[in-house]
Amino acid sequence: MEIELAINIAGLAISAFIGRFSYTGYTAIGSPNLLRLTLAFISIAAGFALIIGSLFLEPDSARLLNTGGLAAQAVGYFFIAMSHGLKSSFDFAPKQGAALLMIPLATAPFVIPGNSIEHLVRSISFILLVYVSIETIASYMQNMRSSTLMIGSGLGTLAVAELIAWYDFIFPESFYYPAILAKVAGFGLMVIPFSKFGLGGGIKVAE
């Protein structure tokens, strides 16, 4: 439990820092996009807080609170995806590709045993993260900024984390730690680009 707690606390700290940096950028330039990103990372940090709280509860209550934490993080991913969608209007990702991303959402509840709400939440998170990572990498191909590449890589790592978490449903306790380590690593990749807001600089997530 100690390792699990430490990793989730690291995720909470990193996501809270990114949220703080985004808010600093918002107060500096008043961008609605940065406000959405601030709300996104606040929601993600709240999700980590709920997951941490679940570690101290009885199994049934812990599962419920853990699912709530994952749902809060999915809401955060939605805000990030919305920022990308409003910014790019699908300029970089074809609408047909976006439709294909709905396939995992439709099939995951049948592929993964249990058909639980937690599985559905992870499916939604995976779809949103794949979308925003594709958008951000496509943006990098346009502007070739290293900061954009780091954010895209971070988002892609988060998507991989959700994919690994699916295998943990099939093989319990076999992929849990790799999944949460990948999640923390994904947020870690985004710290430096977003920290530019706190240092008086600026960065666009999807341009």
Short mmCIF file of C-alpha atoms in Angstrom, two decimals:
data_model
loop_
_atom_site.label_atom_id
_atom_site.label_comp_id
_atom_site.label_asym_id
_atom_site.label_seq_id
_atom_site.Cartn_x
_atom_site.Cartn_y
_atom_site.Cartn_z
CA MET A 1 0.00 0.00 0.00
CA GLU A 2 2.89 2.34 0.73
CA ILE A 3 4.10 2.25 -2.89
CA GLU A 4 0.57 2.69 -4.22
CA LEU A 5 -0.01 5.64 -1.88
CA ALA A 6 3.29 7.30 -2.82
CA ILE A 7 2.64 6.98 -6.55
CA ASN A 8 -0.85 8.44 -6.29
CA ILE A 9 0.38 11.29 -4.08
CA ALA A 10 2.99 12.05 -6.75
CA GLY A 11 0.19 12.10 -9.35
CA LEU A 12 -1.85 14.43 -7.17
CA ALA A 13 1.07 16.81 -6.70
CA ILE A 14 2.01 16.87 -10.38
CA SER A 15 -1.54 17.41 -11.64
CA ALA A 16 -2.11 20.12 -9.03
CA PHE A 17 1.09 21.88 -10.12
CA ILE A 18 0.02 21.76 -13.77
CA GLY A 19 -3.39 23.15 -12.79
CA ARG A 20 -1.68 25.96 -10.89
CA PHE A 21 0.55 26.78 -13.85
CA SER A 22 -2.47 26.77 -16.19
CA TYR A 23 -4.31 29.14 -13.86
CA THR A 24 -1.29 31.45 -13.81
CA GLY A 25 -1.39 31.53 -17.59
CA TYR A 26 -5.12 32.20 -17.54
CA THR A 27 -4.77 35.15 -15.15
CA ALA A 28 -1.99 36.55 -17.34
CA ILE A 29 -3.70 36.41 -20.74
CA GLY A 30 -7.35 35.58 -19.96
CA SER A 31 -7.55 32.71 -22.43
CA PRO A 32 -10.75 30.60 -22.15
CA ASN A 33 -8.67 27.65 -23.35
CA LEU A 34 -6.38 27.99 -20.33
CA LEU A 35 -9.40 28.24 -18.05
CA ARG A 36 -10.65 24.91 -19.41
CA LEU A 37 -7.21 23.41 -18.86
CA THR A 38 -7.19 24.74 -15.30
CA LEU A 39 -10.53 23.07 -14.64
CA ALA A 40 -9.23 19.90 -16.31
CA PHE A 41 -6.23 19.51 -14.05
CA ILE A 42 -8.16 20.51 -10.94
CA SER A 43 -10.59 17.69 -11.74
CA ILE A 44 -7.71 15.28 -12.37
CA ALA A 45 -6.07 16.26 -9.06
CA ALA A 46 -9.40 15.75 -7.29
CA GLY A 47 -9.55 12.31 -8.88
CA PHE A 48 -6.16 11.41 -7.44
CA ALA A 49 -7.34 12.67 -4.03
CA LEU A 50 -10.39 10.38 -4.17
CA ILE A 51 -8.26 7.42 -5.24
CA ILE A 52 -5.90 8.08 -2.33
CA GLY A 53 -8.88 8.21 0.04
CA SER A 54 -10.09 4.85 -1.27
CA LEU A 55 -6.88 3.23 -0.06
CA PHE A 56 -7.99 3.69 3.55
CA LEU A 57 -11.52 2.28 3.20
CA GLU A 58 -13.12 -1.16 3.27
CA PRO A 59 -13.18 -2.96 -0.12
CA ASP A 60 -16.76 -2.09 -1.14
CA SER A 61 -16.48 1.56 -0.17
CA ALA A 62 -12.97 1.73 -1.61
CA ARG A 63 -14.15 0.49 -5.00
CA LEU A 64 -16.93 3.08 -5.08
CA LEU A 65 -14.60 5.94 -4.17
CA ASN A 66 -11.95 4.72 -6.60
CA THR A 67 -14.51 4.71 -9.41
CA GLY A 68 -15.49 8.25 -8.42
CA GLY A 69 -11.84 9.26 -8.66
CA LEU A 70 -11.49 7.75 -12.11
CA ALA A 71 -14.69 9.51 -13.19
CA ALA A 72 -13.32 12.86 -11.95
CA GLN A 73 -10.19 12.28 -14.01
CA ALA A 74 -12.30 11.38 -17.05
CA VAL A 75 -14.06 14.74 -16.64
CA GLY A 76 -10.62 16.37 -16.65
CA TYR A 77 -9.69 14.54 -19.86
CA PHE A 78 -12.97 15.74 -21.36
CA PHE A 79 -12.06 19.37 -20.64
CA ILE A 80 -8.68 18.82 -22.31
CA ALA A 81 -10.36 17.20 -25.32
CA MET A 82 -12.86 20.06 -25.50
CA SER A 83 -10.00 22.55 -25.53
CA HIS A 84 -8.44 20.70 -28.43
CA GLY A 85 -11.73 20.34 -30.29
CA LEU A 86 -12.64 24.00 -29.99
CA LYS A 87 -9.13 25.10 -30.92
CA SER A 88 -8.56 22.89 -33.93
CA SER A 89 -12.13 22.11 -35.08
CA PHE A 90 -10.83 18.70 -36.19
CA ASP A 91 -8.38 20.31 -38.61
CA PHE A 92 -5.72 17.72 -37.84
CA ALA A 93 -7.82 14.62 -37.14
CA PRO A 94 -10.41 13.53 -39.73
CA LYS A 95 -13.95 13.11 -38.50
CA GLN A 96 -13.83 9.53 -39.73
CA GLY A 97 -10.90 8.90 -37.39
CA ALA A 98 -12.83 10.35 -34.47
CA ALA A 99 -15.68 7.98 -35.26
CA LEU A 100 -13.29 5.02 -35.25
CA LEU A 101 -12.18 5.95 -31.76
CA MET A 102 -15.71 5.17 -30.58
CA ILE A 103 -15.13 1.47 -31.31
CA PRO A 104 -13.27 0.76 -28.03
CA LEU A 105 -16.09 2.45 -26.10
CA ALA A 106 -18.65 0.16 -27.72
CA THR A 107 -16.62 -3.03 -27.39
CA ALA A 108 -14.69 -2.64 -24.13
CA PRO A 109 -17.63 -3.52 -21.81
CA PHE A 110 -18.00 -6.82 -23.65
CA VAL A 111 -14.29 -7.61 -23.96
CA ILE A 112 -13.48 -6.92 -20.31
CA PRO A 113 -15.18 -9.15 -17.72
CA GLY A 114 -17.58 -7.55 -15.31
CA ASN A 115 -19.18 -4.81 -17.42
CA SER A 116 -18.69 -2.42 -14.48
CA ILE A 117 -18.96 1.36 -14.45
CA GLU A 118 -15.23 1.51 -13.80
CA HIS A 119 -14.55 -0.29 -17.10
CA LEU A 120 -16.79 2.17 -18.95
CA VAL A 121 -15.09 5.17 -17.33
CA ARG A 122 -11.67 3.85 -18.34
CA SER A 123 -12.95 3.29 -21.88
CA ILE A 124 -14.10 6.90 -22.10
CA SER A 125 -10.79 8.14 -20.68
CA PHE A 126 -8.85 6.09 -23.21
CA ILE A 127 -10.83 7.49 -26.14
CA LEU A 128 -10.43 11.08 -24.97
CA LEU A 129 -6.70 10.65 -24.38
CA VAL A 130 -6.09 9.04 -27.76
CA TYR A 131 -7.93 11.92 -29.41
CA VAL A 132 -6.03 14.70 -27.63
CA SER A 133 -2.67 12.98 -28.09
CA ILE A 134 -3.30 12.67 -31.85
CA GLU A 135 -4.36 16.31 -32.00
CA THR A 136 -1.29 17.49 -30.10
CA ILE A 137 1.18 15.41 -32.11
CA ALA A 138 -0.47 16.71 -35.29
CA SER A 139 0.02 20.23 -33.94
CA TYR A 140 3.68 19.42 -33.30
CA MET A 141 4.06 18.40 -36.95
CA GLN A 142 2.88 21.89 -37.86
CA ASN A 143 4.95 24.00 -35.46
CA MET A 144 7.79 21.60 -34.46
CA ARG A 145 7.89 22.97 -30.90
CA SER A 146 9.51 20.70 -28.35
CA SER A 147 7.01 21.78 -25.69
CA THR A 148 4.11 20.62 -27.86
CA LEU A 149 5.87 17.29 -28.42
CA MET A 150 6.32 16.82 -24.65
CA ILE A 151 2.64 17.48 -24.00
CA GLY A 152 1.61 15.12 -26.80
CA SER A 153 3.96 12.44 -25.46
CA GLY A 154 2.52 12.93 -21.97
CA LEU A 155 -1.04 12.55 -23.21
CA GLY A 156 -0.06 9.48 -25.22
CA THR A 157 1.53 7.96 -22.14
CA LEU A 158 -1.70 8.57 -20.22
CA ALA A 159 -3.60 6.71 -22.94
CA VAL A 160 -1.14 3.81 -22.64
CA ALA A 161 -1.70 3.84 -18.88
CA GLU A 162 -5.44 3.36 -19.38
CA LEU A 163 -4.78 0.57 -21.87
CA ILE A 164 -2.49 -1.20 -19.40
CA ALA A 165 -5.16 -0.77 -16.71
CA TRP A 166 -7.58 -2.78 -18.89
CA TYR A 167 -5.22 -5.76 -18.69
CA ASP A 168 -5.27 -5.46 -14.92
CA PHE A 169 -8.99 -6.23 -15.04
CA ILE A 170 -8.25 -9.46 -16.88
CA PHE A 171 -5.16 -10.35 -14.82
CA PRO A 172 -5.86 -8.78 -11.39
CA GLU A 173 -2.92 -7.14 -9.62
CA SER A 174 -0.57 -7.96 -12.51
CA PHE A 175 -0.60 -4.60 -14.29
CA TYR A 176 -1.79 -2.17 -11.59
CA TYR A 177 1.59 -0.68 -10.71
CA PRO A 178 2.76 -0.32 -14.34
CA ALA A 179 -0.53 1.44 -15.09
CA ILE A 180 -0.30 4.02 -12.32
CA LEU A 181 3.43 4.53 -12.93
CA ALA A 182 2.68 5.23 -16.59
CA LYS A 183 -0.06 7.66 -15.54
CA VAL A 184 2.29 9.60 -13.26
CA ALA A 185 4.98 9.56 -15.96
CA GLY A 186 2.47 11.01 -18.43
CA PHE A 187 1.68 13.94 -16.17
CA GLY A 188 5.38 14.33 -15.39
CA LEU A 189 6.15 14.85 -19.09
CA MET A 190 3.75 17.81 -19.11
CA VAL A 191 5.14 19.60 -16.06
CA ILE A 192 7.99 21.40 -17.82
CA PRO A 193 5.92 22.79 -20.73
CA PHE A 194 3.13 23.99 -18.44
CA SER A 195 5.60 25.41 -15.93
CA LYS A 196 6.44 28.08 -18.51
CA PHE A 197 3.22 29.79 -17.46
CA GLY A 198 4.56 30.18 -13.95
CA LEU A 199 7.81 31.59 -15.30
CA GLY A 200 6.10 34.24 -17.36
CA GLY A 201 6.17 32.34 -20.63
CA GLY A 202 3.40 30.79 -22.65
CA ILE A 203 2.50 27.68 -24.54
CA LYS A 204 -0.41 26.44 -26.61
CA VAL A 205 -1.59 22.91 -26.15
CA ALA A 206 -3.33 22.62 -29.49
CA GLU A 207 -2.52 25.19 -32.10
#
